[in-house]
C-alpha cells in the first residue's frame, strides 16, 4: 500500500498488515497508534523531514517496523513515543533522528542506528528500549540530557557530547551493569558523561574539561585492547588500565585528570604525561589519584613539548598519588624512546638524565675507543648528538676506574 497524501495523525489508529510506504514529506504524528504486522517505509527517495512527531500525548508504535529508509524523523514536545509489542525503528542509510524537548522513547521494542545518526538537541529525554549503535553510526548529544536507561547495548559506534550537554548510561540489563564499547566517546567542556557500574572500553574516551561519572566509587573504567583515555577532567570512579593508554591532558597539551577512586596499571599498558619548559619554569600534566594506586608494570611515557629533553635536570609533578602507591613502572622513557633516569621523592619527578637507544655499531666503536684509545670513528661522530650522554658517562667511568667498565 502507498500513502500518496500528507498524513496528520493526532488520535485513533493506523494499522498496516501489509507493507506500506509514506511518500510525501511534512507528515505529522501528535497522538494515537501506528501498528500492524508489516513494515512502514518512509519514502522511496531522499528528502527532508518525512515525519514530525510532537505534542504532549503518548504516541504508540505497535508491533510494526518503521523503516526510515532515506528520510529523517524529528521528535519534539513532552509526549513519549512507546515502542510496544516488539516494534522497531530502523534508522539507516545515512539518515538522522532528531530528538528535542522532554519526550522519551520507551517500551519493549528496539531502535537500530545502522549507518545513521541520532541527535539529541535540547530538553531531557531517556531511551529505555534496546538500542543499537553500530560501528558506522553516531549518537550526538548537542544539547540537553540524554539518558540511555535499562538498554541492551550493541555499541561500536561513536558518541559525542557537546559542551554543557549530558549523556547518561544509566543501566545495562543484559551486561549486569557493565557496558562494552568499541567506538569512541568525546565529551565537551562542562559536559558530563554518566556510565553504569563498569565500562569495558576498547575504543577512545576523550574528556575536554569534562566529567566522567561512574555512578558510585565501585564503578570501574576498564581500558582493554589498546583503548585510550585522554583529556582533562574528573572521573568519579576507578580506572583499571589493563592494556590501554591513559594520556593525561590529551596529546601534546597540558592538563589535569582527577580520579576519585583507584588507579591500576598492568604490564602492556602506558601512562603518558607531557612536560613543557619555557626556560624559566617547568609545567606538566598531572594525574591525581585519590584512591590507592597499584602499578603492576607498564610504561610511563614523558612527552617533552620542546621536542627534546635538552639533557638537563627538570623537575615536574606528573603524579599526585594521594591514596598511596604499590609496585612500580617497568619502563620510564620519553616519546623518542630514550630511557629516562628519574628520581621520585616528595611527589616531585626529577629527570637525572637520558640513555638514548644507540645502534650496536656505535656502541662497539665506543667500547673499542675506551679499550684501545683509538680515534672516534666516523659513525660515532655522526651519532654524537644522540649518544653524547652515554659516551660522557662511559668516559667519566673510564677516567675514574681505568680499565674497568661497569654497566648497570
mmCIF file of C-alpha atoms in Angstrom:
data_model
loop_
_atom_site.group_PDB
_atom_site.id
_atom_site.type_symbol
_atom_site.label_atom_id
_atom_site.label_comp_id
_atom_site.label_asym_id
_atom_site.label_seq_id
_atom_site.Cartn_x
_atom_site.Cartn_y
_atom_site.Cartn_z
ATOM 1 C CA UNK A 1 0.000 0.000 0.000
ATOM 2 C CA UNK A 2 1.056 3.581 -0.502
ATOM 3 C CA UNK A 3 0.095 6.811 1.199
ATOM 4 C CA UNK A 4 0.284 9.437 -1.561
ATOM 5 C CA UNK A 5 -1.205 12.239 0.535
ATOM 6 C CA UNK A 6 0.011 14.018 3.647
ATOM 7 C CA UNK A 7 -0.744 12.181 6.878
ATOM 8 C CA UNK A 8 -1.637 14.044 10.089
ATOM 9 C CA UNK A 9 -2.389 11.562 12.875
ATOM 10 C CA UNK A 10 -3.494 13.091 16.184
ATOM 11 C CA UNK A 11 -5.529 10.208 17.605
ATOM 12 C CA UNK A 12 -7.031 6.861 16.764
ATOM 13 C CA UNK A 13 -5.022 4.244 14.908
ATOM 14 C CA UNK A 14 -3.472 3.442 11.555
ATOM 15 C CA UNK A 15 -2.975 -0.312 11.081
ATOM 16 C CA UNK A 16 -0.859 -1.810 8.299
ATOM 17 C CA UNK A 17 -0.909 -5.601 7.948
ATOM 18 C CA UNK A 18 0.826 -5.401 4.593
ATOM 19 C CA UNK A 19 3.844 -3.323 3.656
ATOM 20 C CA UNK A 20 3.159 0.363 3.180
ATOM 21 C CA UNK A 21 5.118 3.409 2.012
ATOM 22 C CA UNK A 22 4.660 7.027 3.085
ATOM 23 C CA UNK A 23 5.675 9.114 0.060
ATOM 24 C CA UNK A 24 5.114 12.771 0.908
ATOM 25 C CA UNK A 25 7.132 14.908 3.276
ATOM 26 C CA UNK A 26 5.761 17.027 6.121
ATOM 27 C CA UNK A 27 3.686 14.273 7.726
ATOM 28 C CA UNK A 28 2.867 14.736 11.418
ATOM 29 C CA UNK A 29 2.048 12.443 14.330
ATOM 30 C CA UNK A 30 0.852 14.014 17.577
ATOM 31 C CA UNK A 31 -1.204 11.185 19.084
ATOM 32 C CA UNK A 32 -2.663 7.737 18.517
ATOM 33 C CA UNK A 33 -1.201 4.448 17.285
ATOM 34 C CA UNK A 34 0.596 3.259 14.183
ATOM 35 C CA UNK A 35 0.629 -0.515 14.129
ATOM 36 C CA UNK A 36 0.423 -3.723 12.198
ATOM 37 C CA UNK A 37 2.441 -6.816 11.407
ATOM 38 C CA UNK A 38 4.374 -5.335 8.493
ATOM 39 C CA UNK A 39 6.801 -2.508 7.681
ATOM 40 C CA UNK A 40 6.000 1.161 7.155
ATOM 41 C CA UNK A 41 8.668 2.722 4.919
ATOM 42 C CA UNK A 42 9.305 6.443 4.762
ATOM 43 C CA UNK A 43 9.608 7.383 1.105
ATOM 44 C CA UNK A 44 11.376 5.897 -1.858
ATOM 45 C CA UNK A 45 13.779 8.803 -2.418
ATOM 46 C CA UNK A 46 15.842 11.004 -0.104
ATOM 47 C CA UNK A 47 14.269 14.153 1.244
ATOM 48 C CA UNK A 48 13.883 16.419 4.226
ATOM 49 C CA UNK A 49 11.959 15.514 7.372
ATOM 50 C CA UNK A 50 9.395 12.920 6.314
ATOM 51 C CA UNK A 51 7.687 12.565 9.707
ATOM 52 C CA UNK A 52 7.416 15.088 12.552
ATOM 53 C CA UNK A 53 6.466 13.531 15.901
ATOM 54 C CA UNK A 54 5.308 16.046 18.506
ATOM 55 C CA UNK A 55 2.844 17.156 21.126
ATOM 56 C CA UNK A 56 2.148 16.172 24.709
ATOM 57 C CA UNK A 57 0.194 12.980 24.043
ATOM 58 C CA UNK A 58 1.660 9.482 24.003
ATOM 59 C CA UNK A 59 2.327 8.039 20.558
ATOM 60 C CA UNK A 60 2.448 4.231 20.220
ATOM 61 C CA UNK A 61 4.253 2.249 17.566
ATOM 62 C CA UNK A 62 2.712 -1.230 17.932
ATOM 63 C CA UNK A 63 4.407 -4.369 16.539
ATOM 64 C CA UNK A 64 5.247 -2.713 13.223
ATOM 65 C CA UNK A 65 8.726 -1.787 11.928
ATOM 66 C CA UNK A 66 9.189 1.863 10.987
ATOM 67 C CA UNK A 67 11.876 1.978 8.282
ATOM 68 C CA UNK A 68 13.323 5.479 7.929
ATOM 69 C CA UNK A 69 14.849 4.426 4.605
ATOM 70 C CA UNK A 70 16.378 7.656 3.244
ATOM 71 C CA UNK A 71 14.363 10.207 5.193
ATOM 72 C CA UNK A 72 14.713 11.923 8.572
ATOM 73 C CA UNK A 73 12.404 11.924 11.589
ATOM 74 C CA UNK A 74 12.099 14.733 14.122
ATOM 75 C CA UNK A 75 10.569 14.290 17.584
ATOM 76 C CA UNK A 76 9.694 17.190 19.881
ATOM 77 C CA UNK A 77 7.352 18.084 22.703
ATOM 78 C CA UNK A 78 6.796 16.323 26.020
ATOM 79 C CA UNK A 79 4.874 13.236 24.910
ATOM 80 C CA UNK A 80 6.557 9.841 24.892
ATOM 81 C CA UNK A 81 6.995 7.541 21.911
ATOM 82 C CA UNK A 82 6.210 3.975 23.014
ATOM 83 C CA UNK A 83 7.551 1.031 21.013
ATOM 84 C CA UNK A 84 5.096 -1.693 22.012
ATOM 85 C CA UNK A 85 4.918 -5.420 21.285
ATOM 86 C CA UNK A 86 8.431 -5.539 19.871
ATOM 87 C CA UNK A 87 8.029 -2.631 17.452
ATOM 88 C CA UNK A 88 11.230 -1.364 15.796
ATOM 89 C CA UNK A 89 12.610 1.863 14.375
ATOM 90 C CA UNK A 90 15.322 1.274 11.760
ATOM 91 C CA UNK A 91 17.472 4.367 11.181
ATOM 92 C CA UNK A 92 19.640 3.522 8.168
ATOM 93 C CA UNK A 93 21.326 4.794 5.013
ATOM 94 C CA UNK A 94 22.874 7.924 6.495
ATOM 95 C CA UNK A 95 19.620 9.353 7.842
ATOM 96 C CA UNK A 96 19.064 11.232 11.107
ATOM 97 C CA UNK A 97 16.640 11.037 14.014
ATOM 98 C CA UNK A 98 16.366 14.418 15.803
ATOM 99 C CA UNK A 99 15.082 14.497 19.395
ATOM 100 C CA UNK A 100 14.275 17.741 21.202
ATOM 101 C CA UNK A 101 12.086 18.543 24.166
ATOM 102 C CA UNK A 102 11.330 16.208 27.077
ATOM 103 C CA UNK A 103 9.729 13.231 25.381
ATOM 104 C CA UNK A 104 11.115 9.724 25.983
ATOM 105 C CA UNK A 105 11.411 6.628 23.808
ATOM 106 C CA UNK A 106 10.066 3.763 25.891
ATOM 107 C CA UNK A 107 8.536 0.284 25.632
ATOM 108 C CA UNK A 108 9.852 -3.191 24.786
ATOM 109 C CA UNK A 109 10.882 -2.614 21.204
ATOM 110 C CA UNK A 110 14.206 -1.574 19.682
ATOM 111 C CA UNK A 111 15.893 1.378 17.998
ATOM 112 C CA UNK A 112 18.521 0.412 15.425
ATOM 113 C CA UNK A 113 21.051 3.076 14.442
ATOM 114 C CA UNK A 114 22.711 1.390 11.440
ATOM 115 C CA UNK A 115 24.931 3.638 9.332
ATOM 116 C CA UNK A 116 22.992 6.638 10.592
ATOM 117 C CA UNK A 117 22.934 9.316 13.303
ATOM 118 C CA UNK A 118 20.842 10.090 16.379
ATOM 119 C CA UNK A 119 20.820 13.719 17.582
ATOM 120 C CA UNK A 120 19.654 14.987 20.978
ATOM 121 C CA UNK A 121 19.171 18.747 20.598
ATOM 122 C CA UNK A 122 17.517 20.048 23.780
ATOM 123 C CA UNK A 123 15.471 19.103 26.826
ATOM 124 C CA UNK A 124 15.772 15.970 28.943
ATOM 125 C CA UNK A 125 14.926 12.562 27.496
ATOM 126 C CA UNK A 126 15.574 8.895 28.109
ATOM 127 C CA UNK A 127 15.694 5.859 25.846
ATOM 128 C CA UNK A 128 14.641 2.638 27.544
ATOM 129 C CA UNK A 129 14.293 0.362 24.536
ATOM 130 C CA UNK A 130 17.073 -1.858 23.199
ATOM 131 C CA UNK A 131 19.459 0.448 21.346
ATOM 132 C CA UNK A 132 21.945 -0.479 18.619
ATOM 133 C CA UNK A 133 24.651 1.994 17.566
ATOM 134 C CA UNK A 134 26.787 0.145 15.021
ATOM 135 C CA UNK A 135 30.369 0.898 14.000
ATOM 136 C CA UNK A 136 29.372 3.374 11.284
ATOM 137 C CA UNK A 137 26.806 5.264 13.379
ATOM 138 C CA UNK A 138 26.853 8.263 15.713
ATOM 139 C CA UNK A 139 24.931 9.399 18.779
ATOM 140 C CA UNK A 140 25.384 13.146 19.182
ATOM 141 C CA UNK A 141 24.155 14.932 22.314
ATOM 142 C CA UNK A 142 24.287 18.545 21.168
ATOM 143 C CA UNK A 143 22.195 19.980 23.978
ATOM 144 C CA UNK A 144 20.177 18.952 26.996
ATOM 145 C CA UNK A 145 20.359 15.492 28.564
ATOM 146 C CA UNK A 146 20.031 12.039 27.023
ATOM 147 C CA UNK A 147 19.803 9.023 29.318
ATOM 148 C CA UNK A 148 20.218 5.516 27.893
ATOM 149 C CA UNK A 149 18.324 3.648 30.575
ATOM 150 C CA UNK A 150 17.945 -0.136 31.024
ATOM 151 C CA UNK A 151 19.108 -0.778 27.493
ATOM 152 C CA UNK A 152 20.655 -3.769 25.772
ATOM 153 C CA UNK A 153 23.687 -2.268 24.081
ATOM 154 C CA UNK A 154 25.433 -3.188 20.875
ATOM 155 C CA UNK A 155 27.830 -0.266 20.845
ATOM 156 C CA UNK A 156 30.673 0.035 18.380
ATOM 157 C CA UNK A 157 29.898 3.462 17.018
ATOM 158 C CA UNK A 158 30.741 6.978 18.095
ATOM 159 C CA UNK A 159 29.223 9.047 20.899
ATOM 160 C CA UNK A 160 29.725 12.801 21.065
ATOM 161 C CA UNK A 161 28.671 15.016 23.976
ATOM 162 C CA UNK A 162 28.815 18.721 23.193
ATOM 163 C CA UNK A 163 29.746 21.493 25.620
ATOM 164 C CA UNK A 164 27.488 21.539 28.681
ATOM 165 C CA UNK A 165 25.340 18.631 27.431
ATOM 166 C CA UNK A 166 24.880 15.359 29.317
ATOM 167 C CA UNK A 167 24.896 11.734 28.210
ATOM 168 C CA UNK A 168 23.970 9.191 30.868
ATOM 169 C CA UNK A 169 24.386 5.433 30.535
ATOM 170 C CA UNK A 170 22.118 4.516 33.430
ATOM 171 C CA UNK A 171 21.915 0.731 33.384
ATOM 172 C CA UNK A 172 22.577 -2.171 31.057
ATOM 173 C CA UNK A 173 20.299 -5.054 31.948
ATOM 174 C CA UNK A 174 21.972 -7.795 29.918
ATOM 175 C CA UNK A 175 25.553 -6.990 30.886
ATOM 176 C CA UNK A 176 24.971 -6.884 34.643
ATOM 177 C CA UNK A 177 25.885 -3.231 34.955
ATOM 178 C CA UNK A 178 28.804 -3.358 32.513
ATOM 179 C CA UNK A 179 28.872 -1.514 29.217
ATOM 180 C CA UNK A 180 31.117 -2.787 26.426
ATOM 181 C CA UNK A 181 32.138 -0.119 23.953
ATOM 182 C CA UNK A 182 34.436 -0.404 20.963
ATOM 183 C CA UNK A 183 33.785 3.027 19.488
ATOM 184 C CA UNK A 184 34.773 6.486 20.610
ATOM 185 C CA UNK A 185 33.284 8.994 23.039
ATOM 186 C CA UNK A 186 34.164 12.686 23.069
ATOM 187 C CA UNK A 187 32.910 14.814 25.966
ATOM 188 C CA UNK A 188 32.872 18.594 25.578
ATOM 189 C CA UNK A 189 33.761 21.325 28.045
ATOM 190 C CA UNK A 190 31.480 21.394 31.064
ATOM 191 C CA UNK A 191 29.638 18.279 29.901
ATOM 192 C CA UNK A 192 29.008 15.168 31.989
ATOM 193 C CA UNK A 193 29.075 11.547 30.851
ATOM 194 C CA UNK A 194 27.447 9.189 33.342
ATOM 195 C CA UNK A 195 28.137 5.475 32.964
ATOM 196 C CA UNK A 196 26.919 2.266 34.634
ATOM 197 C CA UNK A 197 28.855 0.417 37.313
ATOM 198 C CA UNK A 198 31.523 -0.851 34.920
ATOM 199 C CA UNK A 199 32.644 0.324 31.492
ATOM 200 C CA UNK A 200 34.783 -2.042 29.418
ATOM 201 C CA UNK A 201 36.283 0.253 26.826
ATOM 202 C CA UNK A 202 38.244 -0.895 23.772
ATOM 203 C CA UNK A 203 37.747 2.408 21.977
ATOM 204 C CA UNK A 204 38.585 6.023 22.696
ATOM 205 C CA UNK A 205 37.275 8.204 25.517
ATOM 206 C CA UNK A 206 38.302 11.861 25.382
ATOM 207 C CA UNK A 207 37.446 14.427 28.085
ATOM 208 C CA UNK A 208 37.665 18.181 27.470
ATOM 209 C CA UNK A 209 37.365 19.831 30.885
ATOM 210 C CA UNK A 210 34.508 17.407 31.383
ATOM 211 C CA UNK A 211 33.181 14.951 33.942
ATOM 212 C CA UNK A 212 33.002 11.165 33.761
ATOM 213 C CA UNK A 213 30.616 9.766 36.370
ATOM 214 C CA UNK A 214 30.647 6.025 37.069
ATOM 215 C CA UNK A 215 27.636 6.485 39.382
ATOM 216 C CA UNK A 216 29.491 5.271 42.501
ATOM 217 C CA UNK A 217 33.025 4.620 43.702
ATOM 218 C CA UNK A 218 32.662 0.904 42.932
ATOM 219 C CA UNK A 219 32.300 1.800 39.270
ATOM 220 C CA UNK A 220 35.300 0.898 37.120
ATOM 221 C CA UNK A 221 36.518 2.102 33.750
ATOM 222 C CA UNK A 222 38.347 -0.814 32.104
ATOM 223 C CA UNK A 223 40.837 0.027 29.336
ATOM 224 C CA UNK A 224 41.446 -3.055 27.199
ATOM 225 C CA UNK A 225 42.511 -3.933 23.680
ATOM 226 C CA UNK A 226 44.572 -0.785 23.167
ATOM 227 C CA UNK A 227 41.800 1.544 24.372
ATOM 228 C CA UNK A 228 42.657 5.134 25.222
ATOM 229 C CA UNK A 229 41.515 7.573 27.908
ATOM 230 C CA UNK A 230 42.635 11.134 27.411
ATOM 231 C CA UNK A 231 41.978 14.746 28.233
ATOM 232 C CA UNK A 232 41.282 16.930 31.228
ATOM 233 C CA UNK A 233 38.525 16.438 33.768
ATOM 234 C CA UNK A 234 37.215 14.415 36.694
ATOM 235 C CA UNK A 235 36.425 10.710 36.886
ATOM 236 C CA UNK A 236 34.035 9.648 39.623
ATOM 237 C CA UNK A 237 35.139 6.037 39.955
ATOM 238 C CA UNK A 238 38.187 3.848 39.378
ATOM 239 C CA UNK A 239 40.350 3.226 36.315
ATOM 240 C CA UNK A 240 41.827 -0.175 35.520
ATOM 241 C CA UNK A 241 44.400 0.183 32.729
ATOM 242 C CA UNK A 242 44.745 -3.421 31.582
ATOM 243 C CA UNK A 243 46.419 -2.937 28.203
ATOM 244 C CA UNK A 244 45.407 0.545 27.171
ATOM 245 C CA UNK A 245 46.812 4.076 27.243
ATOM 246 C CA UNK A 246 45.981 6.962 29.585
ATOM 247 C CA UNK A 247 47.009 10.304 28.038
ATOM 248 C CA UNK A 248 46.744 12.920 30.776
ATOM 249 C CA UNK A 249 45.672 16.304 29.429
ATOM 250 C CA UNK A 250 45.404 14.964 25.886
ATOM 251 C CA UNK A 251 48.212 14.526 23.372
ATOM 252 C CA UNK A 252 50.603 17.484 23.347
ATOM 253 C CA UNK A 253 48.506 19.526 25.795
ATOM 254 C CA UNK A 254 48.933 20.310 29.482
ATOM 255 C CA UNK A 255 46.043 19.398 31.790
ATOM 256 C CA UNK A 256 44.911 17.549 34.906
ATOM 257 C CA UNK A 257 42.997 14.287 35.178
ATOM 258 C CA UNK A 258 41.466 13.598 38.599
ATOM 259 C CA UNK A 259 40.373 10.063 39.571
ATOM 260 C CA UNK A 260 38.256 9.799 42.715
ATOM 261 C CA UNK A 261 38.810 6.051 43.076
ATOM 262 C CA UNK A 262 41.737 3.704 42.479
ATOM 263 C CA UNK A 263 44.148 3.538 39.543
ATOM 264 C CA UNK A 264 45.644 0.209 38.464
ATOM 265 C CA UNK A 265 48.151 -0.184 35.648
ATOM 266 C CA UNK A 266 49.209 -3.561 34.276
ATOM 267 C CA UNK A 267 52.070 -4.615 32.040
ATOM 268 C CA UNK A 268 51.422 -3.808 28.406
ATOM 269 C CA UNK A 269 49.735 -0.521 29.307
ATOM 270 C CA UNK A 270 51.036 3.043 29.377
ATOM 271 C CA UNK A 271 50.554 6.344 31.179
ATOM 272 C CA UNK A 272 51.515 9.394 29.108
ATOM 273 C CA UNK A 273 52.278 12.850 30.544
ATOM 274 C CA UNK A 274 53.532 15.981 28.785
ATOM 275 C CA UNK A 275 56.086 18.439 30.143
ATOM 276 C CA UNK A 276 56.731 21.988 28.967
ATOM 277 C CA UNK A 277 59.755 24.046 29.936
ATOM 278 C CA UNK A 278 59.859 27.662 28.764
ATOM 279 C CA UNK A 279 63.346 28.226 30.097
ATOM 280 C CA UNK A 280 62.037 29.799 33.296
ATOM 281 C CA UNK A 281 59.877 27.116 34.856
ATOM 282 C CA UNK A 282 58.542 23.653 34.135
ATOM 283 C CA UNK A 283 54.856 22.753 33.939
ATOM 284 C CA UNK A 284 53.423 19.324 33.335
ATOM 285 C CA UNK A 285 50.281 17.284 33.131
ATOM 286 C CA UNK A 286 49.122 15.866 36.437
ATOM 287 C CA UNK A 287 47.286 12.678 37.244
ATOM 288 C CA UNK A 288 45.583 12.927 40.631
ATOM 289 C CA UNK A 289 44.522 9.602 42.161
ATOM 290 C CA UNK A 290 42.539 9.860 45.387
ATOM 291 C CA UNK A 291 42.287 6.100 45.898
ATOM 292 C CA UNK A 292 45.121 3.539 46.018
ATOM 293 C CA UNK A 293 47.461 3.286 43.025
ATOM 294 C CA UNK A 294 48.707 -0.162 42.000
ATOM 295 C CA UNK A 295 51.495 -0.369 39.428
ATOM 296 C CA UNK A 296 51.918 -3.856 38.007
ATOM 297 C CA UNK A 297 54.419 -2.680 35.425
ATOM 298 C CA UNK A 298 53.639 -0.889 32.217
ATOM 299 C CA UNK A 299 55.284 2.255 30.947
ATOM 300 C CA UNK A 300 55.407 5.890 31.974
ATOM 301 C CA UNK A 301 55.977 7.959 28.824
ATOM 302 C CA UNK A 302 57.105 11.574 29.229
ATOM 303 C CA UNK A 303 56.458 13.805 26.237
ATOM 304 C CA UNK A 304 58.585 16.958 26.197
ATOM 305 C CA UNK A 305 56.732 19.617 24.233
ATOM 306 C CA UNK A 306 60.005 21.301 23.299
ATOM 307 C CA UNK A 307 60.742 18.119 21.287
ATOM 308 C CA UNK A 308 63.872 17.395 23.309
ATOM 309 C CA UNK A 309 64.858 16.995 26.904
ATOM 310 C CA UNK A 310 67.906 19.137 26.372
ATOM 311 C CA UNK A 311 69.700 16.642 28.635
ATOM 312 C CA UNK A 312 69.268 18.896 31.650
ATOM 313 C CA UNK A 313 67.692 18.262 35.009
ATOM 314 C CA UNK A 314 63.959 19.011 35.059
ATOM 315 C CA UNK A 315 61.563 18.907 37.996
ATOM 316 C CA UNK A 316 57.860 18.367 37.468
ATOM 317 C CA UNK A 317 54.854 16.848 39.233
ATOM 318 C CA UNK A 318 53.011 14.483 36.895
ATOM 319 C CA UNK A 319 51.591 12.232 39.631
ATOM 320 C CA UNK A 320 49.718 13.090 42.805
ATOM 321 C CA UNK A 321 49.002 9.677 44.313
ATOM 322 C CA UNK A 322 47.060 10.674 47.414
ATOM 323 C CA UNK A 323 45.791 7.196 48.237
ATOM 324 C CA UNK A 324 49.246 5.601 48.362
ATOM 325 C CA UNK A 325 51.088 3.555 45.783
ATOM 326 C CA UNK A 326 52.372 0.000 45.480
ATOM 327 C CA UNK A 327 54.502 -1.512 42.730
ATOM 328 C CA UNK A 328 56.426 0.292 40.041
ATOM 329 C CA UNK A 329 56.529 1.130 36.360
ATOM 330 C CA UNK A 330 58.525 -1.367 34.332
ATOM 331 C CA UNK A 331 59.810 1.366 31.995
ATOM 332 C CA UNK A 332 60.104 5.145 32.002
ATOM 333 C CA UNK A 333 61.046 6.777 28.721
ATOM 334 C CA UNK A 334 60.370 9.806 26.563
ATOM 335 C CA UNK A 335 58.423 9.971 23.327
ATOM 336 C CA UNK A 336 61.638 9.381 21.375
ATOM 337 C CA UNK A 337 62.263 6.062 23.090
ATOM 338 C CA UNK A 338 65.101 7.318 25.301
ATOM 339 C CA UNK A 339 65.112 5.596 28.682
ATOM 340 C CA UNK A 340 64.887 8.194 31.450
ATOM 341 C CA UNK A 341 66.681 8.139 34.778
ATOM 342 C CA UNK A 342 64.195 9.652 37.238
ATOM 343 C CA UNK A 343 64.279 10.376 40.938
ATOM 344 C CA UNK A 344 60.831 10.458 42.546
ATOM 345 C CA UNK A 345 60.704 11.839 46.045
ATOM 346 C CA UNK A 346 58.205 14.050 47.794
ATOM 347 C CA UNK A 347 55.893 13.889 44.789
ATOM 348 C CA UNK A 348 58.476 15.587 42.525
ATOM 349 C CA UNK A 349 59.917 13.879 39.466
ATOM 350 C CA UNK A 350 63.471 14.909 38.699
ATOM 351 C CA UNK A 351 64.911 13.853 35.354
ATOM 352 C CA UNK A 352 68.538 12.983 36.068
ATOM 353 C CA UNK A 353 69.428 12.076 32.513
ATOM 354 C CA UNK A 354 68.551 10.015 29.478
ATOM 355 C CA UNK A 355 70.056 6.887 27.974
ATOM 356 C CA UNK A 356 69.441 7.029 24.245
ATOM 357 C CA UNK A 357 68.984 3.871 22.253
ATOM 358 C CA UNK A 358 72.200 3.712 20.225
ATOM 359 C CA UNK A 359 72.941 1.441 17.240
ATOM 360 C CA UNK A 360 75.081 -1.574 18.161
ATOM 361 C CA UNK A 361 77.773 -0.463 15.728
ATOM 362 C CA UNK A 362 78.177 2.822 17.607
ATOM 363 C CA UNK A 363 78.432 1.049 20.959
ATOM 364 C CA UNK A 364 81.068 -1.314 19.514
ATOM 365 C CA UNK A 365 83.116 1.655 18.279
ATOM 366 C CA UNK A 366 82.750 3.374 21.638
ATOM 367 C CA UNK A 367 83.975 0.334 23.555
ATOM 368 C CA UNK A 368 86.895 -0.040 21.150
ATOM 369 C CA UNK A 369 87.779 3.606 21.735
ATOM 370 C CA UNK A 370 87.700 3.157 25.510
ATOM 371 C CA UNK A 371 89.738 -0.023 25.388
ATOM 372 C CA UNK A 372 92.402 0.987 22.915
ATOM 373 C CA UNK A 373 92.448 4.772 22.885
ATOM 374 C CA UNK A 374 91.549 4.829 19.187
ATOM 375 C CA UNK A 375 90.170 7.879 17.468
ATOM 376 C CA UNK A 376 86.397 8.204 17.317
ATOM 377 C CA UNK A 377 85.181 6.606 14.141
ATOM 378 C CA UNK A 378 83.028 8.427 11.659
ATOM 379 C CA UNK A 379 79.938 6.514 12.801
ATOM 380 C CA UNK A 380 80.387 7.724 16.384
ATOM 381 C CA UNK A 381 80.950 11.286 15.263
ATOM 382 C CA UNK A 382 77.795 11.258 13.121
ATOM 383 C CA UNK A 383 75.771 9.996 16.083
ATOM 384 C CA UNK A 384 77.481 12.078 18.717
ATOM 385 C CA UNK A 385 74.493 14.294 19.426
ATOM 386 C CA UNK A 386 72.354 11.256 20.095
ATOM 387 C CA UNK A 387 74.964 9.301 22.020
ATOM 388 C CA UNK A 388 76.522 12.211 23.893
ATOM 389 C CA UNK A 389 75.242 11.454 27.381
ATOM 390 C CA UNK A 390 76.124 7.770 27.455
ATOM 391 C CA UNK A 391 79.523 8.486 25.911
ATOM 392 C CA UNK A 392 80.319 11.095 28.541
ATOM 393 C CA UNK A 393 79.196 8.765 31.320
ATOM 394 C CA UNK A 394 81.361 5.950 29.980
ATOM 395 C CA UNK A 395 84.349 8.236 29.517
ATOM 396 C CA UNK A 396 83.949 9.524 33.063
ATOM 397 C CA UNK A 397 83.786 5.957 34.350
ATOM 398 C CA UNK A 398 86.920 5.092 32.417
ATOM 399 C CA UNK A 399 88.781 8.083 33.909
ATOM 400 C CA UNK A 400 87.716 7.147 37.446
ATOM 401 C CA UNK A 401 88.491 3.462 37.120
ATOM 402 C CA UNK A 402 90.970 2.867 34.253
ATOM 403 C CA UNK A 403 90.481 -0.476 32.592
ATOM 404 C CA UNK A 404 87.056 -1.119 34.079
ATOM 405 C CA UNK A 405 83.628 -0.619 32.596
ATOM 406 C CA UNK A 406 80.572 -1.332 34.727
ATOM 407 C CA UNK A 407 77.129 -1.443 33.091
ATOM 408 C CA UNK A 408 74.051 -1.062 35.272
#
